Coordinates of C-alpha atoms in Angstrom, one line a residue:
Chain A
X391 CA 96.4 112.3 120.3
X392 CA 94.8 115.3 118.6
X393 CA 92.3 114.6 115.9
X394 CA 94.4 116.1 113.1
X395 CA 98.1 115.9 113.1
X396 CA 99.8 118.1 110.5
X397 CA 103.3 117.9 111.8
X398 CA 105.0 114.8 113.1
X399 CA 106.0 114.7 116.8
X400 CA 109.8 114.6 116.7
X401 CA 112.5 115.9 119.0
X402 CA 114.3 117.6 116.2
X403 CA 112.4 118.4 113.0
X404 CA 113.8 116.5 110.1
X405 CA 112.7 117.2 106.6
X406 CA 111.0 114.3 104.7
X407 CA 113.4 114.8 101.9
X408 CA 116.3 114.0 104.3
X409 CA 114.5 110.9 105.5
X410 CA 114.0 109.8 101.9
X411 CA 117.6 110.4 100.9
X412 CA 118.8 108.4 104.0
X413 CA 116.4 105.6 103.2
X414 CA 117.6 105.3 99.7
X415 CA 121.3 105.5 100.6
X416 CA 120.9 103.0 103.4
X417 CA 119.0 100.7 101.0
X418 CA 121.8 100.8 98.5
X419 CA 124.5 100.3 101.0
X420 CA 122.8 97.4 102.8
X421 CA 122.0 95.5 99.6
X422 CA 125.5 95.9 98.3
X423 CA 128.7 94.3 99.5
X424 CA 129.8 95.9 102.7
X425 CA 131.9 95.5 105.8
X426 CA 130.3 94.9 109.2
X427 CA 131.3 98.3 110.5
X428 CA 129.2 100.0 107.9
X429 CA 126.2 97.9 108.9
X430 CA 126.7 98.9 112.6
X431 CA 127.0 102.6 111.6
X432 CA 123.9 102.5 109.5
X433 CA 121.9 100.6 112.1
X434 CA 123.0 103.2 114.7
X435 CA 121.8 106.1 112.5
X436 CA 118.5 104.4 111.9
X437 CA 118.1 103.9 115.7
X438 CA 118.8 107.6 116.2
X439 CA 116.2 108.5 113.7
X440 CA 113.6 106.3 115.4
X441 CA 114.5 107.8 118.8
X442 CA 114.2 111.3 117.3
X443 CA 110.6 110.4 116.3
X444 CA 109.8 109.2 119.9
X445 CA 109.3 105.7 118.6
X446 CA 110.8 104.1 121.7
X447 CA 109.2 100.7 121.3
X448 CA 110.3 100.3 117.8
X449 CA 113.9 101.4 118.6
X450 CA 114.2 98.8 121.3
X451 CA 112.6 96.1 119.2
X452 CA 114.5 96.6 115.9
X453 CA 117.7 97.9 117.3
X454 CA 117.9 95.2 120.0
X455 CA 117.2 92.5 117.4
X456 CA 119.8 93.8 115.1
X457 CA 122.6 93.8 117.7
X458 CA 121.5 90.5 119.1
X459 CA 121.7 88.9 115.6
X460 CA 125.0 90.5 115.0
X461 CA 126.4 89.2 118.3
X462 CA 125.1 85.6 117.5
X463 CA 126.6 85.8 114.0
X464 CA 130.0 87.0 115.0
X465 CA 130.1 84.6 117.9
X466 CA 128.9 81.4 116.3
X467 CA 128.8 82.2 112.6
X468 CA 131.9 80.3 111.6
X469 CA 131.7 77.3 113.9
X470 CA 128.3 76.1 112.9
X471 CA 128.6 73.3 110.4
X472 CA 125.3 71.4 110.5
X473 CA 122.8 72.2 107.7
X474 CA 120.1 73.4 110.1
X475 CA 122.5 75.7 112.0
X476 CA 123.7 77.1 108.7
X477 CA 120.2 77.7 107.6
X478 CA 119.4 79.5 110.8
X479 CA 122.5 81.7 110.3
X480 CA 121.4 82.5 106.7
X481 CA 118.0 83.4 108.0
X482 CA 119.4 85.6 110.7
X483 CA 121.6 87.4 108.2
X484 CA 118.6 88.0 105.9
X485 CA 116.7 89.5 108.7
X486 CA 119.7 91.6 109.7
X487 CA 120.0 92.9 106.2
X488 CA 116.5 94.2 106.2
X489 CA 116.4 95.7 109.7
X490 CA 118.0 99.1 109.0
X491 CA 115.7 99.4 106.0
X492 CA 112.7 98.5 108.1
X493 CA 113.8 101.1 110.7
X494 CA 114.1 103.9 108.1
X495 CA 110.8 102.8 106.6
X496 CA 109.1 103.0 109.9
X497 CA 110.4 106.5 110.3
X498 CA 109.1 107.4 106.9
X499 CA 105.7 106.0 107.7
X500 CA 105.0 106.7 111.3
X501 CA 107.0 109.8 111.8
X502 CA 106.0 111.7 108.7
X503 CA 102.6 113.0 107.9
X504 CA 101.2 113.0 104.4
X505 CA 101.0 116.8 104.6
X506 CA 104.7 116.9 105.3
X507 CA 105.5 114.7 102.3
X508 CA 103.4 116.8 99.9
X509 CA 104.8 120.1 101.2
X510 CA 108.4 118.8 100.9
X511 CA 107.9 117.4 97.4
X512 CA 106.2 120.6 96.3
X513 CA 109.2 122.5 97.4
X514 CA 111.4 120.2 95.4
X515 CA 109.2 121.1 92.3
X516 CA 108.2 117.5 91.5
X517 CA 105.1 117.1 89.4
X518 CA 101.8 116.3 91.1
X519 CA 101.5 113.2 89.0
X520 CA 104.4 111.8 91.0
X521 CA 103.8 113.4 94.4
X522 CA 100.2 112.2 95.0
X523 CA 100.8 108.5 94.1
X524 CA 104.0 108.4 96.1
X525 CA 102.5 110.0 99.2
X526 CA 99.4 107.8 99.0
X527 CA 101.6 104.7 98.6
X528 CA 103.6 105.4 101.7
X529 CA 100.3 106.2 103.6
X530 CA 98.6 103.0 102.3
X531 CA 101.1 100.3 103.1
X532 CA 100.2 100.1 106.8
X533 CA 96.5 100.0 105.8
X534 CA 97.1 97.0 103.7
X535 CA 98.8 95.3 106.6
X536 CA 95.9 96.1 108.9
X537 CA 93.3 94.8 106.4
X538 CA 95.3 91.7 105.9
X539 CA 95.4 90.9 109.6
X540 CA 91.7 91.5 109.9
X541 CA 91.1 89.1 107.0
X542 CA 93.2 86.4 108.5
X543 CA 91.4 86.8 111.8
X544 CA 88.0 86.6 110.1
X545 CA 89.1 83.5 108.3
X546 CA 90.1 81.8 111.5
X547 CA 86.7 82.6 113.1
X548 CA 85.2 80.7 110.3
X549 CA 87.6 77.8 110.6
X550 CA 89.5 78.4 107.4
X551 CA 93.2 77.9 108.2
X552 CA 95.8 80.4 106.9
X553 CA 99.3 79.1 107.2
X554 CA 102.1 77.3 105.4
X555 CA 100.0 74.2 104.9
X556 CA 97.2 76.1 103.2
X557 CA 99.5 78.0 101.0
X558 CA 101.3 74.9 99.9
X559 CA 98.4 72.6 99.3
X560 CA 95.6 75.0 98.2
X561 CA 97.5 77.9 96.8
X562 CA 94.8 79.2 94.5
X563 CA 92.0 78.9 97.0
X564 CA 94.1 80.7 99.7
X565 CA 95.0 83.4 97.2
X566 CA 91.4 84.0 96.3
X567 CA 90.2 84.0 100.0
X568 CA 92.8 86.6 100.9
X569 CA 93.0 88.7 97.8
X570 CA 89.3 89.3 97.1
X571 CA 88.3 90.7 100.5
X572 CA 91.6 92.6 100.6
X573 CA 90.9 94.3 97.3
X574 CA 87.3 95.0 98.1
X575 CA 87.9 96.5 101.5
X576 CA 90.9 98.5 100.2
X577 CA 88.7 99.9 97.4
X578 CA 86.4 101.3 100.0
X579 CA 89.3 102.9 101.9
X580 CA 90.6 104.3 98.6
X581 CA 87.3 106.1 97.9
X582 CA 87.3 107.6 101.3
X583 CA 90.9 108.7 101.0
X584 CA 90.1 110.3 97.7
X585 CA 87.1 112.2 99.2
X586 CA 89.3 113.4 102.0
X587 CA 91.9 114.7 99.5
X588 CA 89.2 116.6 97.6
X589 CA 88.1 118.4 100.8
X590 CA 91.7 119.5 101.3
X591 CA 91.7 120.9 97.8
X592 CA 94.3 118.6 96.4
X593 CA 92.7 118.7 92.9
X594 CA 93.1 122.4 92.5
X595 CA 95.4 123.5 89.8
X596 CA 96.6 126.6 91.6
X597 CA 99.6 126.6 94.0
X598 CA 98.6 125.2 97.4
X599 CA 99.7 126.9 100.6
X600 CA 100.6 124.6 103.4
X601 CA 100.4 124.9 107.2
X602 CA 103.4 122.6 107.6
X603 CA 106.8 124.3 107.3
X604 CA 109.4 122.2 105.8
X605 CA 112.9 123.4 105.4
X606 CA 116.3 121.8 105.2
X607 CA 118.1 122.8 108.4
X608 CA 121.4 122.0 110.1
X609 CA 120.4 118.5 111.3
X610 CA 119.3 117.6 107.8
X611 CA 122.6 118.6 106.3
X612 CA 124.6 116.9 109.0
X613 CA 122.7 113.6 108.6
X614 CA 122.9 113.6 104.8
X615 CA 126.6 114.5 104.9
X616 CA 127.3 111.8 107.4
X617 CA 125.7 109.1 105.4
X618 CA 127.3 110.3 102.1
X619 CA 130.7 110.3 103.8
X620 CA 130.1 106.7 105.0
X621 CA 129.1 105.8 101.4
X622 CA 132.2 107.3 99.9
X623 CA 134.6 105.8 102.5
X624 CA 133.0 102.4 101.9
X625 CA 133.3 102.7 98.1
X626 CA 137.0 103.6 98.5
X627 CA 137.5 100.6 100.7
X628 CA 138.8 102.6 103.7
X629 CA 136.5 100.9 106.2
X630 CA 138.1 97.5 106.0
Chain B
X1291 CA 91.6 109.3 74.2
X1292 CA 90.3 110.6 77.4
X1293 CA 91.8 113.6 79.2
X1294 CA 94.6 113.4 81.7
X1295 CA 94.4 111.7 85.1
X1296 CA 92.4 113.4 87.8
X1297 CA 93.6 113.6 91.4
X1298 CA 91.2 110.8 92.4
X1299 CA 92.8 108.5 89.9
X1300 CA 96.3 109.4 91.0
X1301 CA 95.3 108.5 94.6
X1302 CA 94.0 105.2 93.3
X1303 CA 97.3 104.6 91.5
X1304 CA 99.2 105.2 94.7
X1305 CA 97.0 102.9 96.8
X1306 CA 97.2 100.1 94.3
X1307 CA 100.9 100.5 94.1
X1308 CA 101.0 100.0 97.9
X1309 CA 99.1 96.7 97.6
X1310 CA 101.4 95.7 94.8
X1311 CA 104.6 96.6 96.7
X1312 CA 103.4 94.6 99.8
X1313 CA 102.7 91.6 97.6
X1314 CA 106.0 92.0 95.8
X1315 CA 108.0 92.1 99.0
X1316 CA 106.1 89.2 100.5
X1317 CA 106.7 87.1 97.4
X1318 CA 110.4 87.9 97.4
X1319 CA 110.8 86.9 101.1
X1320 CA 108.8 83.7 100.6
X1321 CA 110.6 82.5 97.5
X1322 CA 114.1 83.6 98.8
X1323 CA 114.4 80.5 100.9
X1324 CA 115.7 78.1 98.2
X1325 CA 117.6 79.0 95.0
X1326 CA 115.1 77.1 92.8
X1327 CA 112.1 79.0 94.0
X1328 CA 114.0 82.2 94.0
X1329 CA 114.6 81.8 90.3
X1330 CA 110.8 81.3 89.8
X1331 CA 110.0 84.6 91.6
X1332 CA 109.0 86.4 88.5
X1333 CA 106.7 83.6 87.4
X1334 CA 105.0 83.3 90.8
X1335 CA 104.7 87.0 91.5
X1336 CA 103.2 87.4 88.1
X1337 CA 100.4 84.9 89.0
X1338 CA 99.8 86.3 92.5
X1339 CA 99.6 89.9 91.5
X1340 CA 97.4 89.4 88.5
X1341 CA 94.0 90.1 90.1
X1342 CA 95.3 93.3 91.6
X1343 CA 96.6 94.5 88.3
X1344 CA 93.3 93.6 86.5
X1345 CA 91.2 95.4 89.1
X1346 CA 93.5 98.5 88.8
X1347 CA 93.4 98.7 85.1
X1348 CA 89.6 98.3 85.0
X1349 CA 89.1 100.9 87.7
X1350 CA 91.3 103.5 86.0
X1351 CA 91.2 102.7 82.3
X1352 CA 93.3 105.6 81.1
X1353 CA 96.6 106.4 79.6
X1354 CA 99.5 106.8 82.0
X1355 CA 98.2 104.7 84.9
X1356 CA 100.3 101.6 84.1
X1357 CA 103.4 103.8 83.7
X1358 CA 102.9 105.2 87.2
X1359 CA 102.5 101.8 88.7
X1360 CA 105.6 100.6 86.8
X1361 CA 107.6 103.6 88.1
X1362 CA 106.6 103.0 91.7
X1363 CA 107.3 99.3 91.6
X1364 CA 110.6 100.0 89.8
X1365 CA 111.6 102.4 92.5
X1366 CA 111.1 99.7 95.1
X1367 CA 113.0 97.1 93.2
X1368 CA 116.0 99.2 92.3
X1369 CA 117.7 99.0 95.6
X1370 CA 121.1 98.1 94.2
X1371 CA 121.2 99.7 90.8
X1372 CA 119.2 101.7 88.4
X1373 CA 118.7 98.9 85.9
X1374 CA 115.5 97.5 87.5
X1375 CA 113.9 101.0 87.3
X1376 CA 114.8 101.4 83.6
X1377 CA 113.6 97.9 82.9
X1378 CA 110.4 98.5 84.8
X1379 CA 109.7 101.6 82.8
X1380 CA 110.3 99.8 79.6
X1381 CA 108.0 97.0 80.6
X1382 CA 105.4 99.5 81.8
X1383 CA 105.6 101.2 78.4
X1384 CA 105.1 98.0 76.6
X1385 CA 102.1 97.1 78.7
X1386 CA 100.8 100.6 78.3
X1387 CA 100.9 100.4 74.5
X1388 CA 99.4 96.9 74.4
X1389 CA 96.5 97.8 76.7
X1390 CA 96.1 101.1 74.8
X1391 CA 95.5 99.2 71.6
X1392 CA 92.5 97.7 73.2
X1393 CA 91.5 101.1 74.6
X1394 CA 92.2 99.7 78.2
X1395 CA 88.9 97.9 78.1
X1396 CA 89.6 94.7 76.1
X1397 CA 90.4 91.8 78.5
X1398 CA 92.6 90.2 75.9
X1399 CA 94.8 93.2 75.4
X1400 CA 95.0 93.7 79.1
X1401 CA 96.1 90.1 79.8
X1402 CA 98.8 90.5 77.1
X1403 CA 99.8 93.8 78.6
X1404 CA 100.1 92.3 82.0
X1405 CA 102.4 89.7 80.5
X1406 CA 104.8 92.4 79.5
X1407 CA 104.3 94.2 82.9
X1408 CA 105.0 91.1 84.8
X1409 CA 108.3 90.6 83.0
X1410 CA 109.7 93.4 85.1
X1411 CA 109.7 91.3 88.2
X1412 CA 112.9 89.9 86.8
X1413 CA 114.4 93.3 87.7
X1414 CA 116.5 92.3 90.7
X1415 CA 118.2 89.6 88.6
X1416 CA 119.4 92.1 85.9
X1417 CA 122.6 92.7 87.9
X1418 CA 123.6 89.1 86.9
X1419 CA 124.0 90.5 83.4
X1420 CA 125.7 93.8 84.3
X1421 CA 127.6 93.2 87.5
X1422 CA 127.9 89.5 88.0
X1423 CA 130.8 89.6 90.3
X1424 CA 129.4 92.1 92.7
X1425 CA 126.0 90.4 92.7
X1426 CA 127.4 87.0 93.7
X1427 CA 129.7 88.6 96.2
X1428 CA 126.9 90.4 98.1
X1429 CA 124.8 87.2 97.9
X1430 CA 127.6 85.1 99.5
X1431 CA 127.6 87.5 102.4
X1432 CA 124.1 86.6 103.3
X1433 CA 123.3 83.2 101.9
X1434 CA 126.7 81.5 102.3
X1435 CA 128.9 79.7 99.8
X1436 CA 126.7 76.7 99.2
X1437 CA 123.6 78.6 98.3
X1438 CA 125.5 80.8 95.9
X1439 CA 127.3 78.0 94.2
X1440 CA 124.0 76.2 93.8
X1441 CA 122.4 79.4 92.5
X1442 CA 125.3 80.1 90.1
X1443 CA 125.1 76.6 88.6
X1444 CA 121.4 77.1 88.1
X1445 CA 121.8 80.5 86.6
X1446 CA 124.2 81.1 83.7
X1447 CA 123.9 84.5 82.1
X1448 CA 121.6 83.4 79.3
X1449 CA 119.0 82.5 81.9
X1450 CA 117.8 86.1 82.1
X1451 CA 115.9 85.6 78.8
X1452 CA 114.3 82.5 80.3
X1453 CA 113.4 84.4 83.4
X1454 CA 111.8 87.2 81.4
X1455 CA 109.8 84.6 79.5
X1456 CA 108.8 82.9 82.7
X1457 CA 107.7 86.3 84.0
X1458 CA 105.7 86.8 80.9
X1459 CA 104.0 83.4 81.1
X1460 CA 103.3 84.0 84.8
X1461 CA 101.8 87.3 83.9
X1462 CA 99.5 85.7 81.3
X1463 CA 98.3 83.1 83.8
X1464 CA 97.8 85.8 86.5
X1465 CA 96.0 88.0 84.0
X1466 CA 93.5 85.3 83.1
X1467 CA 92.9 84.5 86.8
X1468 CA 92.6 88.2 87.4
X1469 CA 89.9 88.6 84.7
X1470 CA 88.1 85.7 86.2
X1471 CA 88.2 87.2 89.6
X1472 CA 87.0 90.5 88.1
X1473 CA 84.0 88.9 86.6
X1474 CA 83.2 86.7 89.5
X1475 CA 83.8 89.0 92.4
X1476 CA 84.5 92.6 91.8
X1477 CA 82.0 93.4 89.1
X1478 CA 79.3 91.8 91.2
X1479 CA 80.4 93.7 94.3
X1480 CA 80.1 96.8 92.2
X1481 CA 83.6 98.2 92.8
X1482 CA 84.7 98.5 89.2

């Protein structure tokens, strides 16, 4: 991998704005009341997006899990009557509900650089007061995850358990042990991030030029139109 | 008042929003397992996220910061409708005004402000008020009949007020804990 990546490594270039619109629409549709066919279509589109970003491992993992859960649900969903079985079905449906969103979110995070985000939003004439926090938020979520994993690891080295039992019986202690190092180490990362942004001239008032070229092209329009059509058809109830 | 936010502070706002959002989603997933804990989500989230909020407000004590955080959290919560976003902005504004009265530096004002802020974690439940049918319908799809019947008997429409108050109380507790953590850990580590 090169040291600095300005443009994400995709098969077809997709504008960050398209990814965002797709993410929001898929969110709305998945959270609402919808037929199974819509779910399958949305999961399919999300898989395509992942593949387009050359995220093969994620495609196989999330896509495979989705269709596996779907198969289990449609095969056994109605016959299970024991409480445990029903609990498992509910859990599998919950996971399935979130999978397309997770996929789109992965595309947003792993397949979009911060430069691309900022360039796209600047083209959409959004104020800097919104662009910067939003771009940083998307960039920072994986960092939080990494820091959290490191903390849990460090805790286990010292023999402090971190699990269901610890959360249930010593909630405040566990909270303190996780939260304090997380915030302290994140604060360090934030300062570095801010310094990096200064060197890139993010705090200038003048209009920034950008090496990344973002433009809405044919694939963008096709994708957006496709999802919007699914949305309208679903609202009209023509998809069963 | 001080001048408008610098780029560095905007970056901090985004980063704290990321931590906030991760916490929010984690809490929603953990509490979603049973109807009773799901109803307490605002209360519990308020407590857990208190230290983060307090660190944030002490690191960037300026006008506008709370509103940015509220807007970003609202965006994440408003997956089904726009009510949560509006409600979050409202709560953020209330928190902004309350903290502003103490110049963003008085711990008491900040705790009270976080109380208002934390009320917004009720957001996802707002659709009970505005679109009850659709809300329960989409829940049935995922949780099954029994869970929803249980949930519906626990949650008549008037419960929203109770939930908002529970969020407020959770916020106050979280805020007090946050101030304690601030004094005990963060000021000593020199990151505020």
